[in-house]
mmCIF file of C-alpha atoms in Angstrom:
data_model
loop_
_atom_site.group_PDB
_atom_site.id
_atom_site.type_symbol
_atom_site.label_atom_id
_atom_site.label_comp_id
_atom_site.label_asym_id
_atom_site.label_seq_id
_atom_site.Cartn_x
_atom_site.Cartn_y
_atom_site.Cartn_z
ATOM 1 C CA UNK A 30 17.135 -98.368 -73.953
ATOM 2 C CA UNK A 31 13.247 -97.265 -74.320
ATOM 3 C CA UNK A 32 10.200 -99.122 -73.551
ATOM 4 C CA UNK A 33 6.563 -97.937 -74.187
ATOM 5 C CA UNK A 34 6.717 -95.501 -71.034
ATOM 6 C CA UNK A 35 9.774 -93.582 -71.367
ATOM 7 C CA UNK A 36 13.797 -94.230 -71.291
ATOM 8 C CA UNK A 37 14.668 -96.096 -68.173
ATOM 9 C CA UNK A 38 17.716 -93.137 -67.874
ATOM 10 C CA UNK A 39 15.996 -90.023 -68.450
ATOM 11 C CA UNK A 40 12.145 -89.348 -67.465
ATOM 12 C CA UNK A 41 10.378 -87.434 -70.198
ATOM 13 C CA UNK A 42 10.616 -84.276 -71.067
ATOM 14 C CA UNK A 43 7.286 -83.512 -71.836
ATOM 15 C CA UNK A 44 6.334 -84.514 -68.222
ATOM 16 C CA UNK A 45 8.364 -81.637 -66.937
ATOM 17 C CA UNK A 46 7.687 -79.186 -69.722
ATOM 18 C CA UNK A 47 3.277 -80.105 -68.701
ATOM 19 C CA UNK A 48 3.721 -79.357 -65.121
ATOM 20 C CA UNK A 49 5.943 -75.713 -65.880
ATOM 21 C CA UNK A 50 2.573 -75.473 -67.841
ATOM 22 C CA UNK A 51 0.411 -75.337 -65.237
ATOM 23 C CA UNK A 52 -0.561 -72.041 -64.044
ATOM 24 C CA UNK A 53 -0.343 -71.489 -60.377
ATOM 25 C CA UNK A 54 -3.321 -70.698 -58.218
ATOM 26 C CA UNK A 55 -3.413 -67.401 -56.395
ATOM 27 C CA UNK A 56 -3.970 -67.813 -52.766
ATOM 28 C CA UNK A 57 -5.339 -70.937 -52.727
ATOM 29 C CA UNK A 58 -7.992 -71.702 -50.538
ATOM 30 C CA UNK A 59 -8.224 -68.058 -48.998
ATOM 31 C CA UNK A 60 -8.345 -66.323 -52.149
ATOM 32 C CA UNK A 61 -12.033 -67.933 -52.766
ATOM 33 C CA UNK A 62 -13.354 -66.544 -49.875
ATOM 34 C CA UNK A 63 -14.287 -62.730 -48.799
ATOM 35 C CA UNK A 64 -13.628 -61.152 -45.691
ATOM 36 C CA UNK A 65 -15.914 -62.953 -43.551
ATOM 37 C CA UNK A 66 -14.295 -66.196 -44.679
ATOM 38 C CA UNK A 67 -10.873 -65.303 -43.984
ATOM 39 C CA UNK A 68 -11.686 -64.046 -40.990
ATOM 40 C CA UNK A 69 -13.604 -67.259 -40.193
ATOM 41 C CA UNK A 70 -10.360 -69.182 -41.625
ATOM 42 C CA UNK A 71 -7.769 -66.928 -39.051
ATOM 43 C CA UNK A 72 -10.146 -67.759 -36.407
ATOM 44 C CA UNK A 73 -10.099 -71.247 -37.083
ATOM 45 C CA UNK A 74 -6.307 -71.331 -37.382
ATOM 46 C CA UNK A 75 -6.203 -69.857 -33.767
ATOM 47 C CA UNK A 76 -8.307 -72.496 -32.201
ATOM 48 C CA UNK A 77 -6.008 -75.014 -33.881
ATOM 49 C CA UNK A 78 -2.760 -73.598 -32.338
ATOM 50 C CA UNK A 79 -4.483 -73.187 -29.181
ATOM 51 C CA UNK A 80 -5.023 -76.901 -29.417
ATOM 52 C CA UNK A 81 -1.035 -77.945 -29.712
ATOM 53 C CA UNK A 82 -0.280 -75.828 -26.661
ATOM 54 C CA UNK A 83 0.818 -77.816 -23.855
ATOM 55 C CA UNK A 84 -1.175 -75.981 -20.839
ATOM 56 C CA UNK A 85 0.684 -76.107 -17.201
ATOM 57 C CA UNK A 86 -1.263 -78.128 -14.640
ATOM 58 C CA UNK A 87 -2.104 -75.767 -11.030
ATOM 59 C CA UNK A 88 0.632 -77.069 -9.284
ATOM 60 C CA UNK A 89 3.263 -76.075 -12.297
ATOM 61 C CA UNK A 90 1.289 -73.000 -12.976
ATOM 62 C CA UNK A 91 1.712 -72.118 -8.423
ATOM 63 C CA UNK A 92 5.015 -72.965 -9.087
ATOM 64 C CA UNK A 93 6.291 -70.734 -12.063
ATOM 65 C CA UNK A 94 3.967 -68.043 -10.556
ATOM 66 C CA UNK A 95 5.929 -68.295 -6.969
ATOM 67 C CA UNK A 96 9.572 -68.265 -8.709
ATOM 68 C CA UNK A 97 8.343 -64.967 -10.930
ATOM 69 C CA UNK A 98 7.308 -63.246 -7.803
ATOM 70 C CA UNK A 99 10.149 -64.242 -6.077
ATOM 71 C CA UNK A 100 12.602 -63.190 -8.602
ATOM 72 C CA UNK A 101 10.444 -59.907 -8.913
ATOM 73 C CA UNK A 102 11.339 -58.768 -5.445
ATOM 74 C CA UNK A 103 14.839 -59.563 -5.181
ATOM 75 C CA UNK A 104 15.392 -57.817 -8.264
ATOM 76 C CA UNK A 105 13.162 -54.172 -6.844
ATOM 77 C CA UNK A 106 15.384 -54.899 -3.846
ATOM 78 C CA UNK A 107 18.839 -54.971 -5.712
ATOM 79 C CA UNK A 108 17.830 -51.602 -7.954
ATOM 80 C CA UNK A 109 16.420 -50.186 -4.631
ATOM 81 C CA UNK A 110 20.108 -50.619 -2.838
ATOM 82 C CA UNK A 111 21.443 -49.366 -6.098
ATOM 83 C CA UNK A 112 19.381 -46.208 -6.372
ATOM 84 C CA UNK A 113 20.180 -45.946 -2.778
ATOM 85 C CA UNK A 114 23.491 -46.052 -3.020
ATOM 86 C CA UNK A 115 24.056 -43.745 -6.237
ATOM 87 C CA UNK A 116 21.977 -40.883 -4.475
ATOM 88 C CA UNK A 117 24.677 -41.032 -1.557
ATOM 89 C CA UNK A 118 27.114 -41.003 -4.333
ATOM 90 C CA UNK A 119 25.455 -37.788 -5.891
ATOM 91 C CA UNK A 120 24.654 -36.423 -2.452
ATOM 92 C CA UNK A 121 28.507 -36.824 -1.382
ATOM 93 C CA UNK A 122 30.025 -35.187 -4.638
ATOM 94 C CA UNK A 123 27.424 -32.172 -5.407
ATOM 95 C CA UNK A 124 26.994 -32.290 -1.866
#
């Protein structure tokens, strides 16, 4: 069944075969501009993504910055007793 638009079933044809017609644009909005402009556009793009990031207050920031340098010295302590203990080792067997 048809009506003055189209069949109710199947959509036109020649709507598909018009936009497969269409010739894509090359790069869009950056492929306008020179260097400056993209350069201006990355820039711009940066701020923006600088915007979404969810900053640490001080008190987080004290935190996380306490637990790093925490974590930092155990772990030159534990390769310190390591290195410790394989130069005994070495000094035991070459001797």
């Amino acid at each position: 069944m048809t009506d003055a638009v189209g069949s109710i079933d199947m959509p036109d044809a020649d709507d598909d075969a018009a936009e497969s017609k269409k010739k894509a644009r090359k790069g869009g909005k950056r492929g306008k501009k020179g260097p400056l402009g993209r350069l201006a556009l990355f820039y711009r793009q940066i701020v923006a993504e600088l915007r979404k990031v969810v900053w640490p207050t001080r008190s987080q920031l004290s935190t996380y910055t306490t637990v790093v340098i925490i974590f930092v010295v155990i772990m030159i302590g534990l390769v310190t007793v390591i290195d410790y203990g394989f130069q005994e080792a070495v000094k035991y067997v070459f001797g």
